[in-house]
Coordinates of C-alpha atoms and ligand atoms in Angstrom, one line a residue:
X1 CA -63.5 0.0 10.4
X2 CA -59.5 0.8 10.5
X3 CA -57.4 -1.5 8.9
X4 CA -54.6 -3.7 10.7
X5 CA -51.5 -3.2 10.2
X6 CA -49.8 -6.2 8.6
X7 CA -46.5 -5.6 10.3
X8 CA -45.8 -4.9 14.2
X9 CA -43.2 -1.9 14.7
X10 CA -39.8 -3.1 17.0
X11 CA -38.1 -1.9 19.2
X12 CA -34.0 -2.3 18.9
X13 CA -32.3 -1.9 22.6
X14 CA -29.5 0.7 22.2
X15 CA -27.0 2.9 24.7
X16 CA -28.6 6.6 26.0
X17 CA -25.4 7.7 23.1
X18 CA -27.0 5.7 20.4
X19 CA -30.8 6.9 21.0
X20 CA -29.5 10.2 21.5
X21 CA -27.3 10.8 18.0
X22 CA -30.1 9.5 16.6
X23 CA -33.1 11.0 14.4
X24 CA -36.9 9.3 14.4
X25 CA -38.4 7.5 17.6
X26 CA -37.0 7.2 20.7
X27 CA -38.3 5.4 23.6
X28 CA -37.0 5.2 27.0
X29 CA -39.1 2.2 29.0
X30 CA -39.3 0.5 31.8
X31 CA -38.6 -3.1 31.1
X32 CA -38.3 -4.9 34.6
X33 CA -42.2 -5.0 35.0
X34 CA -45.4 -4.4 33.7
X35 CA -45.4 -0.2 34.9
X36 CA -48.5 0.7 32.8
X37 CA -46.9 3.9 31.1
X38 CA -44.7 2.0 29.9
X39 CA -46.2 -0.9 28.7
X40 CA -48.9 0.8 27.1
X41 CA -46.6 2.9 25.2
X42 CA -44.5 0.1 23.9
X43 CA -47.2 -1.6 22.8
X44 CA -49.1 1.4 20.9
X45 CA -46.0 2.1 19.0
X46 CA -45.9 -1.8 18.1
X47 CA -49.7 -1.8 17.2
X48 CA -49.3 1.0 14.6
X49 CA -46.3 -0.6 13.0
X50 CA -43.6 2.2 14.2
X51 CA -40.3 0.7 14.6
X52 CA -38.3 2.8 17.4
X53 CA -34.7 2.7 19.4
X54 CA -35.4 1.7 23.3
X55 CA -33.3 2.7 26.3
X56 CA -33.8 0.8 29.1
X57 CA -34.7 3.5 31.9
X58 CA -32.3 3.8 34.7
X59 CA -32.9 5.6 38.1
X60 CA -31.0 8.6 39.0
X61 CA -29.0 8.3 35.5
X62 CA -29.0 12.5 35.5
X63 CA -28.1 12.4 31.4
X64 CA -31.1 10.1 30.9
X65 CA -32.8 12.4 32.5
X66 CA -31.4 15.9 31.2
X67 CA -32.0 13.8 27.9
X68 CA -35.9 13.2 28.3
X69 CA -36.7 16.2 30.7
X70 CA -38.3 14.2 33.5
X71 CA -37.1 11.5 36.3
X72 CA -39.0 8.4 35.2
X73 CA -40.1 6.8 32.3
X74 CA -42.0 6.2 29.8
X75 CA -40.3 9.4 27.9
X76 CA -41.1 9.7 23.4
X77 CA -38.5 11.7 21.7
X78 CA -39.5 12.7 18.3
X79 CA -36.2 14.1 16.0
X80 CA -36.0 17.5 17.8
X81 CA -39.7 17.6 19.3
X82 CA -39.8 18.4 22.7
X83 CA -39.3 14.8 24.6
X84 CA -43.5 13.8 25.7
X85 CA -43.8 11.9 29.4
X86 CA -47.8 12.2 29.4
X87 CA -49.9 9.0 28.3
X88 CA -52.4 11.5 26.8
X89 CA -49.5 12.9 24.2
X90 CA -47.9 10.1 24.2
X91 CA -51.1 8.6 22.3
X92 CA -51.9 11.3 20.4
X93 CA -48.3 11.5 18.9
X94 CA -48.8 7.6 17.4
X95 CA -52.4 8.6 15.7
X96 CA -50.2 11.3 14.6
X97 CA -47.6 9.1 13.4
X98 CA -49.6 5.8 11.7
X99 CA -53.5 7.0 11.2
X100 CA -54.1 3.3 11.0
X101 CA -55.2 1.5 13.0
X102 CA -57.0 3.9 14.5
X103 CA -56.4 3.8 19.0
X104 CA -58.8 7.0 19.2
X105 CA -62.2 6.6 18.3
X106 CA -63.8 9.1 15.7
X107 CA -66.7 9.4 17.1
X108 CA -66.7 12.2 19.7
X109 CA -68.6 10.2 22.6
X110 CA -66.6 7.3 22.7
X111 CA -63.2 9.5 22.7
X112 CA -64.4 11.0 25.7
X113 CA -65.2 8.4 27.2
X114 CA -61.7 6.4 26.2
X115 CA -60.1 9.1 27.6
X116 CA -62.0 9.5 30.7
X117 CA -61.4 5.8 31.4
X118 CA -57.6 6.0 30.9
X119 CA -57.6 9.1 33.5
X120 CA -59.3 6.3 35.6
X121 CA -56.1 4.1 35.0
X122 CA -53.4 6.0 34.3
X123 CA -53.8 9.4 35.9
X124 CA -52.5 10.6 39.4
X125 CA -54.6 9.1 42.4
X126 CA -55.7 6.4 39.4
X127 CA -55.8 2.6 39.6
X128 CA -52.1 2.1 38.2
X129 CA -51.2 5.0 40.8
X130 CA -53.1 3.4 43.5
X131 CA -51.6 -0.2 43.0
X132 CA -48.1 1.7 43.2
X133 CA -49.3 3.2 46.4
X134 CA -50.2 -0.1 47.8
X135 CA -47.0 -2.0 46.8
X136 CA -44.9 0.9 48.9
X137 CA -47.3 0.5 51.3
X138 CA -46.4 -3.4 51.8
X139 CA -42.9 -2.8 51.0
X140 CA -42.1 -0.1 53.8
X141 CA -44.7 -1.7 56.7
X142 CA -42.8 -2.5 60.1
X143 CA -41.6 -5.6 60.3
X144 CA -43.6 -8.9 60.9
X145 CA -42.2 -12.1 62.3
X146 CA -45.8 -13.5 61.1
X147 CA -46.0 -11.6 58.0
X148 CA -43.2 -11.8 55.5
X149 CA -43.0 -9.1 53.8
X150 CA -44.0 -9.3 49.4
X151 CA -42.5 -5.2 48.4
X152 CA -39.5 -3.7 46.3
X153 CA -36.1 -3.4 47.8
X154 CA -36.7 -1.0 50.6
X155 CA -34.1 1.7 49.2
X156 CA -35.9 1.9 46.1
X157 CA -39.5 1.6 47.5
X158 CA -38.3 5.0 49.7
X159 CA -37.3 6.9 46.7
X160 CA -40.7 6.0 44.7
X161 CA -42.2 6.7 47.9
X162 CA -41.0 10.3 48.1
X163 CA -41.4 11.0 44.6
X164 CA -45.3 9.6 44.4
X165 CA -46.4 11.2 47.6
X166 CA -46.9 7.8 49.8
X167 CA -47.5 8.2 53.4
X168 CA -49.5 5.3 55.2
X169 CA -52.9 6.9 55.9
X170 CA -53.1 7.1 51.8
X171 CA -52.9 3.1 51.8
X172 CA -57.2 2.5 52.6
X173 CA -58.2 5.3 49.8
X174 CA -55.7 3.6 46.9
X175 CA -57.4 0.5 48.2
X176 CA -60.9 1.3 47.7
X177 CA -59.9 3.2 44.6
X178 CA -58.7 0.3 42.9
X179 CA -61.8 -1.8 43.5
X180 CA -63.9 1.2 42.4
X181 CA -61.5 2.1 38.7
X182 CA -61.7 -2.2 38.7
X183 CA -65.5 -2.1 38.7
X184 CA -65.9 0.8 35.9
X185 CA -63.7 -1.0 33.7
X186 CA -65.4 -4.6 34.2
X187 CA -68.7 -2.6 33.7
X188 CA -67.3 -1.5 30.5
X189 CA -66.1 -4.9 29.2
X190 CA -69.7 -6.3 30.6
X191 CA -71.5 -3.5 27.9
X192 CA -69.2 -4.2 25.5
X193 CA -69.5 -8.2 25.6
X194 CA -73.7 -7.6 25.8
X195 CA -73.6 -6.1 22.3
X196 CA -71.1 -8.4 20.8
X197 CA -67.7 -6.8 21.4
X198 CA -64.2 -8.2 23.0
X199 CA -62.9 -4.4 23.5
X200 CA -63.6 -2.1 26.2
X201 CA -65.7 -0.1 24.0
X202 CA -66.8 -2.1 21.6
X203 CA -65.4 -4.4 18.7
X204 CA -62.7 -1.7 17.4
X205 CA -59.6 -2.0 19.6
X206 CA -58.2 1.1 21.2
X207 CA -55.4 3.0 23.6
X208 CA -57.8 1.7 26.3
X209 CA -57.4 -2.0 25.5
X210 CA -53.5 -1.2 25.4
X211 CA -52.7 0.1 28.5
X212 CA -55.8 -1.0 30.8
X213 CA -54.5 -4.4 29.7
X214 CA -50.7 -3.0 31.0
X215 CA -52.5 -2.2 34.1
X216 CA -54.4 -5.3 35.0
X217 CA -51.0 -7.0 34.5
X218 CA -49.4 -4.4 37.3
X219 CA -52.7 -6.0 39.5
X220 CA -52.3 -9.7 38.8
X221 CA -49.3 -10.1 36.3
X222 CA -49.4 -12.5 33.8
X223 CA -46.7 -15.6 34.1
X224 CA -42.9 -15.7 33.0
X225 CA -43.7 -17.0 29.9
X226 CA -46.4 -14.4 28.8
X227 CA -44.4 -11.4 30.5
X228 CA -41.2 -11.6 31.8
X229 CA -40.8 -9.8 35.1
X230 CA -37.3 -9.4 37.1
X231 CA -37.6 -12.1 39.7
X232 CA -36.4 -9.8 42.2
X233 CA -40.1 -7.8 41.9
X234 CA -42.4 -10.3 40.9
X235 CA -43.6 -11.2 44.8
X236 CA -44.5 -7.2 45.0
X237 CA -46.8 -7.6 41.7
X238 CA -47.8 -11.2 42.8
X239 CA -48.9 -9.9 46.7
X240 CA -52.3 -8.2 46.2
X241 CA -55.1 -7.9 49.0
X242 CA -58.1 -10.2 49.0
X243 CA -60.7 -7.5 48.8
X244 CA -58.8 -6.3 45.8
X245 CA -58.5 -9.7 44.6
X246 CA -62.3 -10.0 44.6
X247 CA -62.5 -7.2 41.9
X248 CA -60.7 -9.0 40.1
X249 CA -63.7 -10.6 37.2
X250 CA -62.9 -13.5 35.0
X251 CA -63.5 -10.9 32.2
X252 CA -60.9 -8.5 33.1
X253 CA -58.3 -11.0 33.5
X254 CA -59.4 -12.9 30.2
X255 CA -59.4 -9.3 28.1
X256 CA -55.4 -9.0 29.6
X257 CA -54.7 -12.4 28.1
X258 CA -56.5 -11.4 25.2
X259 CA -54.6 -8.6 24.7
X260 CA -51.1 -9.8 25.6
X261 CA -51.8 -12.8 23.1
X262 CA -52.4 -10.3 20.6
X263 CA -50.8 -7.4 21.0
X264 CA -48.5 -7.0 24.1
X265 CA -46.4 -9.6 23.2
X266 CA -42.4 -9.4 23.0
X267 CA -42.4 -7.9 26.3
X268 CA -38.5 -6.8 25.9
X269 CA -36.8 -9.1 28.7
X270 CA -36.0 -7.3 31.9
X271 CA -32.2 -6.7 31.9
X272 CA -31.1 -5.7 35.9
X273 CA -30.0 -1.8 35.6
X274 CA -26.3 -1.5 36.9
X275 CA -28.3 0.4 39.6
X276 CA -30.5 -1.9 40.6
X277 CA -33.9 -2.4 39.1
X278 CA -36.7 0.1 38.1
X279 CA -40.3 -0.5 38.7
Ligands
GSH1 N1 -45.3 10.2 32.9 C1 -46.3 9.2 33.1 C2 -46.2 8.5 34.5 C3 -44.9 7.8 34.5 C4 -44.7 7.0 35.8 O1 -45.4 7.1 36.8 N2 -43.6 6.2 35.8 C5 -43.2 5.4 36.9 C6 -43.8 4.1 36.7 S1 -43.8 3.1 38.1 C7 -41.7 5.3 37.0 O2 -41.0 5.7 36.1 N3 -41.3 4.9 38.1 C8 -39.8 4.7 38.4 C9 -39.2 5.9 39.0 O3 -39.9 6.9 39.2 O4 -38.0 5.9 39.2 C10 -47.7 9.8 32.9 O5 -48.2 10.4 33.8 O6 -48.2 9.6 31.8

């Protein structure tokens, strides 16, 4: 059994400049929502005790992005390490960092099977991907005198469209692929809770509570007060389908709480970018 770490790591909110004169941790995260990558990462880095400078991310911002090597966030820059994007390295980095607690199993089977399950959530075509999908789905439908419409601002719902790869037809596959990613994870709490565990795999806490938490929030985001969430986006999280909604178990939504309670708490408050927002 890994120990806890008595303190939680912070995050101070600097200027691109700052982070970038600077040595040690750097974080560049979206803030506005719950985007899963992000989320998860922030609250890994907390978990393990790592204090770290935050940029907000900013669409477009070409310096921000010459900085960290890649268009979106999250992006980790370690002293002169190469800057990571990939949840996988992301996570590795932080066991790397603070051993303890441990977020990757020791034992061989469960690691696999962690990291199998956070391919399920995080990884192209995943659930987190798949909701994404869906929300530019809503947000760029024809217009509906009957239906208003719950998306992003359509400008940026086109840009995330072109750089994620939505066109319409992929709408019915994200869909089913979110009940079926929803049902592998509720399957896993269900094991979990049978032999006396509140964690996806068991009574040890990992990466997998962290960000499948982060993405249940992107599905049915928590309120206001538990996660703060830039009123201009909170009807595209809020708008979900009702066979999605179905998916949706008591237990899932009661290990998000859990977990936001607990460990995904002092969700940074979503300042508006001077571009506009970035989900
Ligand atoms: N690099 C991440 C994925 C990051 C990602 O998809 N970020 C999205 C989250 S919605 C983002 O930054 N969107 C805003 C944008 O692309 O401008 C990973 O694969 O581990």
């Amino acid at each position: 059994m890994t120990e806890p770490q008595d303190r939680r790591g912070t995050l101070r909110f600097v200027d691109l400049e700052t982070a970038r004169a600077a040595r040690g941790l750097r974080l560049v995260l979206i803030t506005a929502l719950p985007s899963p990558w992000s989320e998860g990462a922030r609250a890994l880095f907390a978990v393990k005790g790592l204090d770290a400078l935050a940029v907000r991310f900013v669409v477009d911002d070409a310096a921000m992005a010459a900085w960290t090597g890649v268009p979106n966030a999250p992006a980790v820059m370690l002293d002169d390490e190469p800057p990571r994007s990939g949840w996988a390295e992301i996570i590795s980095l932080g066991e790397r960092l603070s051993p303890t607690p441990a977020l990757v199993p020791s034992d061989p089977d469960a690691r696999v099977l962690m990291f199998g399950l956070l391919h399920e959530i995080l990884g192209e075509g995943g659930l987190a991907w798949s909701r994404r999908l869906l929300i530019l789905h809503e947000s760029l439908r024809p217009d509906d005198a009957r239906r208003p419409r719950y998306g992003f601002p359509r400008a940026r719902a086109e840009l995330l469209a072109r750089r994620y790869g939505y066109a319409p037809p992929l709408a019915a596959r994200a869909r089913a692929r979110i009940i079926e990613s929803l049902g592998v994870l509720d399957a896993s709490l269900e094991r979990s809770r049978a032999a006396g565990g509140r964690y996806f795999l068991g009574d040890e806490m990992t990466a997998l509570d962290l960000y499948g938490a982060a993405a249940m929030a992107a599905v049915v985001p928590p309120a206001d007060a538990v996660r703060p969430i830039l009123p201009l986006l909170r009807p595209a999280l809020e708008h979900l389908d009702a066979e999605i909604g179905a998916a949706v178990t008591p237990a899932l939504l009661a290990h998000r709480d859990l977990m936001y309670a607990n460990h995904l708490r002092e969700a940074p408050p979503p300042a508006a970018a001077p571009r506009g927002p970035a989900p």
